[in-house]
mmCIF file of C-alpha atoms in Angstrom:
data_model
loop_
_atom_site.group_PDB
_atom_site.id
_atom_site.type_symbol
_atom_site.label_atom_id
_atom_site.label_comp_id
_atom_site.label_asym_id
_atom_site.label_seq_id
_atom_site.Cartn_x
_atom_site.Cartn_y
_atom_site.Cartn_z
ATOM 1 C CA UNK J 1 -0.600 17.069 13.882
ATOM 2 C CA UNK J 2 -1.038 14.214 11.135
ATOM 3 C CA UNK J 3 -4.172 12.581 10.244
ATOM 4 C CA UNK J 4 -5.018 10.058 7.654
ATOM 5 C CA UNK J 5 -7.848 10.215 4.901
ATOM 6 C CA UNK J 6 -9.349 7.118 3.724
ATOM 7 C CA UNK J 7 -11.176 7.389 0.695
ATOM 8 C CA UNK J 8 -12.797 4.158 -0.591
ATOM 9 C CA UNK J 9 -11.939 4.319 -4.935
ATOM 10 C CA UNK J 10 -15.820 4.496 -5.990
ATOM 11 C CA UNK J 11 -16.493 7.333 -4.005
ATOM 12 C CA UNK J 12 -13.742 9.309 -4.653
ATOM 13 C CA UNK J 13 -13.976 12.824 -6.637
ATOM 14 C CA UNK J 14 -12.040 14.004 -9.560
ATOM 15 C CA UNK J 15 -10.531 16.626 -7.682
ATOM 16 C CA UNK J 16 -9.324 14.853 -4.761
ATOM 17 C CA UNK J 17 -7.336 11.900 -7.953
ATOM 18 C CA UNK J 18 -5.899 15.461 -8.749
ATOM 19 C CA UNK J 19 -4.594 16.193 -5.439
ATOM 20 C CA UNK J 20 -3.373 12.643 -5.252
ATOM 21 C CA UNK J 21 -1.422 12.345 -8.543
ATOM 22 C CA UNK J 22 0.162 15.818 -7.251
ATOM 23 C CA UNK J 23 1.533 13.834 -3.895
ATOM 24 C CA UNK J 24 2.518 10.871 -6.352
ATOM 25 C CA UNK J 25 4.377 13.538 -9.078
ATOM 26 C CA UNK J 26 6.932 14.061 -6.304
ATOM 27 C CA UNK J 27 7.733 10.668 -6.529
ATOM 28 C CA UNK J 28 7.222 9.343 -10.144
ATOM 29 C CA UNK J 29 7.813 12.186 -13.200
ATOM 30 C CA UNK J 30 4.741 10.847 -15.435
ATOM 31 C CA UNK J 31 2.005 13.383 -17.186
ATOM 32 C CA UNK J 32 -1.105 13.862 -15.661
ATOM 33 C CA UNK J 33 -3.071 11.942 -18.419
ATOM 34 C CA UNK J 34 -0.592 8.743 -17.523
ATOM 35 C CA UNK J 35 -1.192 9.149 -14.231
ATOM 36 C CA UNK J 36 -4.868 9.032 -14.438
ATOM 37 C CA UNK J 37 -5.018 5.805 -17.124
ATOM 38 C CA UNK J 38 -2.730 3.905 -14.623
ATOM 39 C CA UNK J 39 -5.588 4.641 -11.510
ATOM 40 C CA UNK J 40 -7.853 3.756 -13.914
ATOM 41 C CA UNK J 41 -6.569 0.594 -14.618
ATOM 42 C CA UNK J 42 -4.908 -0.500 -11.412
ATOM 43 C CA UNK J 43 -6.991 0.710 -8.560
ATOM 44 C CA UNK J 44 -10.984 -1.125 -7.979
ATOM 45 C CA UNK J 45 -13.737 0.001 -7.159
ATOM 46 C CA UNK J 46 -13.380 -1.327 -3.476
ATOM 47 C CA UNK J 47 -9.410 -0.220 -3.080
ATOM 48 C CA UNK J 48 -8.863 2.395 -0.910
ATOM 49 C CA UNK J 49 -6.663 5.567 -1.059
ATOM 50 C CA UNK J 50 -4.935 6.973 1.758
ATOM 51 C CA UNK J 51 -3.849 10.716 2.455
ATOM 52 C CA UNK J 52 -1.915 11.615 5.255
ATOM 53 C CA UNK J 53 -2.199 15.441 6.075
ATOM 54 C CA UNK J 54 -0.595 17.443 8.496
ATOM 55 C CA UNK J 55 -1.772 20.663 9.530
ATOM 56 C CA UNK J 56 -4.605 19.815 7.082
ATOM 57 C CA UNK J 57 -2.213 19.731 4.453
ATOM 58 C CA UNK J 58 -1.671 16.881 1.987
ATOM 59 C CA UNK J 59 1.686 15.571 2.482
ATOM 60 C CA UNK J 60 1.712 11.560 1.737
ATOM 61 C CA UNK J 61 -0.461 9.259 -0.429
ATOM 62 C CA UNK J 62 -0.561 5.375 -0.519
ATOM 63 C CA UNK J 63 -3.142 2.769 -2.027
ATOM 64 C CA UNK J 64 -4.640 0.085 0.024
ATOM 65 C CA UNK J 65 -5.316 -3.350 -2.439
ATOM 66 C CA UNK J 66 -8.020 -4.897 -1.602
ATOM 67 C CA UNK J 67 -7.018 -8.473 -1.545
ATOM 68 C CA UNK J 68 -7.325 -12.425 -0.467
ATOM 69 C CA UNK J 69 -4.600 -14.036 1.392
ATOM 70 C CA UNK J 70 -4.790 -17.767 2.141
ATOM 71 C CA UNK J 71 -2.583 -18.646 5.040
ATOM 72 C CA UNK J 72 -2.115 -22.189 6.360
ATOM 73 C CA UNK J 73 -5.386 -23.059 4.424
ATOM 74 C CA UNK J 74 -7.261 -20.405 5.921
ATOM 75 C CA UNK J 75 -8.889 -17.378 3.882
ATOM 76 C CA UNK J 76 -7.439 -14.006 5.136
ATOM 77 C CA UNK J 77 -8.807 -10.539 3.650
ATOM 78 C CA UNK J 78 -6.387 -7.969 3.266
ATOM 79 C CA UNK J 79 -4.590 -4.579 2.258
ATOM 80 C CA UNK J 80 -1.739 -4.769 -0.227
ATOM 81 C CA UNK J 81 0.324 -1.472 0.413
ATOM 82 C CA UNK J 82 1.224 0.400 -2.899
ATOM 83 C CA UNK J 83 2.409 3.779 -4.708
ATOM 84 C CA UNK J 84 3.774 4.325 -0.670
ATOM 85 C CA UNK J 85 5.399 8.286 -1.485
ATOM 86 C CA UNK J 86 5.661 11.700 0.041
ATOM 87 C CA UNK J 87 5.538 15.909 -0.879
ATOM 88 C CA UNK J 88 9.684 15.636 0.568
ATOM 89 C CA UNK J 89 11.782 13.205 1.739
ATOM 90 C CA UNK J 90 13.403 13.279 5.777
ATOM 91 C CA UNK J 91 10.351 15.510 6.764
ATOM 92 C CA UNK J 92 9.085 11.885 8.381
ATOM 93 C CA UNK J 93 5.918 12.035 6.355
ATOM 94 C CA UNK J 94 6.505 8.215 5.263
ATOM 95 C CA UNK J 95 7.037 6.862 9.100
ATOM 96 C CA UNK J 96 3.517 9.269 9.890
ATOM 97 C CA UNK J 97 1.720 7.712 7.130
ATOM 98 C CA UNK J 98 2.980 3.741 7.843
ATOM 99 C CA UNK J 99 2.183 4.495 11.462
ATOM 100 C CA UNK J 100 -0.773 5.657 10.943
ATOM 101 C CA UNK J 101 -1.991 2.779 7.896
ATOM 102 C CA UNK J 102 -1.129 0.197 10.210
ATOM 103 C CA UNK J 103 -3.621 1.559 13.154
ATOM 104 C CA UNK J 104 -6.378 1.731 9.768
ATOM 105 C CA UNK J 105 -5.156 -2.131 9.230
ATOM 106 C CA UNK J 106 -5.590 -3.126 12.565
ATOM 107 C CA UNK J 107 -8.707 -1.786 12.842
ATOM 108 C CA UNK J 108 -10.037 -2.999 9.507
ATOM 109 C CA UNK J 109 -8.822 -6.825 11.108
ATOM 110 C CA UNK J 110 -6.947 -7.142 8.004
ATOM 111 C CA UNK J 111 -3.743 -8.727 6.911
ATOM 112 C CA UNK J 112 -0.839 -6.411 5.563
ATOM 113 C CA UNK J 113 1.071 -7.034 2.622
ATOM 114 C CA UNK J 114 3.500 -5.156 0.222
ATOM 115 C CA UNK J 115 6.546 -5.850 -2.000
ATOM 116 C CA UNK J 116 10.141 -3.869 -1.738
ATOM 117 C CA UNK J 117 13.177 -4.106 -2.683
ATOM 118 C CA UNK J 118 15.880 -4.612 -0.562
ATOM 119 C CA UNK J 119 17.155 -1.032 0.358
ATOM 120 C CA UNK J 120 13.325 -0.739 2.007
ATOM 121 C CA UNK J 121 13.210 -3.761 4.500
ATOM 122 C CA UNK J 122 14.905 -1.628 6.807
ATOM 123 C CA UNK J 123 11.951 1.047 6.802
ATOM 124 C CA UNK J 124 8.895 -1.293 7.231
ATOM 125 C CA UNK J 125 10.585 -3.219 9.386
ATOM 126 C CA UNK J 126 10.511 -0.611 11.795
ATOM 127 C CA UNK J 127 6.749 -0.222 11.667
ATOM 128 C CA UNK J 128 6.391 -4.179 12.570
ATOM 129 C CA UNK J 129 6.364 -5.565 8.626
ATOM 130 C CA UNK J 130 7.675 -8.877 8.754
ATOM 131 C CA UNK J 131 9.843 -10.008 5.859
ATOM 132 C CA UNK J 132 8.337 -13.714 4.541
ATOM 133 C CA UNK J 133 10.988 -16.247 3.282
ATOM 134 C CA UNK J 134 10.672 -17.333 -0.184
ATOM 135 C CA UNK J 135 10.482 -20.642 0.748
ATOM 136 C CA UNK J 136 7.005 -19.308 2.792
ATOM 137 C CA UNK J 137 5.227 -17.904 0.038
ATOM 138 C CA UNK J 138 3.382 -18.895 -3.493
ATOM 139 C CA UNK J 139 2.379 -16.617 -5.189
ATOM 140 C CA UNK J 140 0.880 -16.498 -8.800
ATOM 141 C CA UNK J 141 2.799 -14.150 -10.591
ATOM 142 C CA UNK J 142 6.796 -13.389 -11.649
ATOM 143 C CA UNK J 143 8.432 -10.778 -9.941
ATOM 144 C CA UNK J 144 12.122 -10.217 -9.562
ATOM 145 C CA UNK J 145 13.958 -7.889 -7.164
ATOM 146 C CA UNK J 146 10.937 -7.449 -4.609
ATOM 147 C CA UNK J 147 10.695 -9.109 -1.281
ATOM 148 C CA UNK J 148 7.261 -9.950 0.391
ATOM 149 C CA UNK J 149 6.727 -8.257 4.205
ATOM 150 C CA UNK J 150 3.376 -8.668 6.171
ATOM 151 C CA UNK J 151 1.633 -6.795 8.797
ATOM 152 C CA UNK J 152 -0.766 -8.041 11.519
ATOM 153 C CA UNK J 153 -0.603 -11.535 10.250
ATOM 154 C CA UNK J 154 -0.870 -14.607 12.404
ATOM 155 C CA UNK J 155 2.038 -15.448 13.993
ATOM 156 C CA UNK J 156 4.408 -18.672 12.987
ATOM 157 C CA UNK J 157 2.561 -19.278 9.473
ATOM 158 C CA UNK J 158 4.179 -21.979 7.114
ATOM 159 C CA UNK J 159 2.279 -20.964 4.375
ATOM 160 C CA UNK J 160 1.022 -17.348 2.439
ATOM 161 C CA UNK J 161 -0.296 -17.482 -1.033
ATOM 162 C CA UNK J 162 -1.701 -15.301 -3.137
ATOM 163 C CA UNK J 163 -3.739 -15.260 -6.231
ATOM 164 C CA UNK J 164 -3.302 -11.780 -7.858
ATOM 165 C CA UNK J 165 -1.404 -8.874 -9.668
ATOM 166 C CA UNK J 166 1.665 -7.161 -8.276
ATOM 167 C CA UNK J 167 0.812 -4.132 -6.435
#
């Protein structure tokens, strides 16, 4: 049985960054103290951190970027995915914790966004991210080898931009 904590950043306890960069160590090999200066530096105040469990157990972590989208000249909040990793790969912890970050979208009525490189299109594609088109999307910094997927964004846009740092 999965379920998913959400733990808004300024709330969350020194302990529980712990458990986190424990999940993320499976991932990414850096020391604890690197770790902790990147959170420090990346993740806000109002960013979120998600844990998927299973039996009560931690077994997934991603970080939810609190952002601005404007699409078609409209003003969109949203959740830029990041740091998306698991205890072990094929267990299906990384489907359970998409699956169960896009229910936490939807219900937020936010917009979805993350960048990945190639080889992962396949995998959020399944969970309804839409791959953009370049020719779609401004955005305000340089990034090479990512692509740009949404979730639970408005249908038929011509136009996404965003203002902000690469998640």
């Amino acid at each position: 049985m999965y379920s998913l904590e959400t733990i808004c950043h300024t709330n969350i306890k020194k302990s529980r960054l712990f458990d986190i960069i424990r999940i993320k160590s499976s991932a990414w090999k850096y020391p604890l103290e690197e770790q902790l200066q990147w959170i420090d530096k990346n993740i806000t105040s109002s960013d979120i951190h998600c844990i998927l469990k299973s039996d009560n157990i931690d077994v997934a972590y991603l970080n939810l970027i609190d952002i601005n989208l404007i699409i078609d000249n409209s003003l969109y909040k949203g959740y830029g995915i990041g740091n998306v990793c698991s205890k072990a790969k094929g267990q299906g912890y990384g489907s359970a914790l998409m699956e169960n970050v896009n229910l936490y979208i939807k219900q937020c009525a936010r917009v979805g966004m993350l960048f990945c490189k190639n080889d992962l299109l396949s995998f959020y594609a399944r969970f309804g991210w839409i791959e953009v088109p370049q020719a779609r999307f401004q955005i305000s910094m340089n990034f090479a080898n990512a692509n740009i997927m949404v979730y639970n964004c408005p249908n038929d846009f011509h136009c996404l931009k965003f203002r902000g740092l690469y998640f």
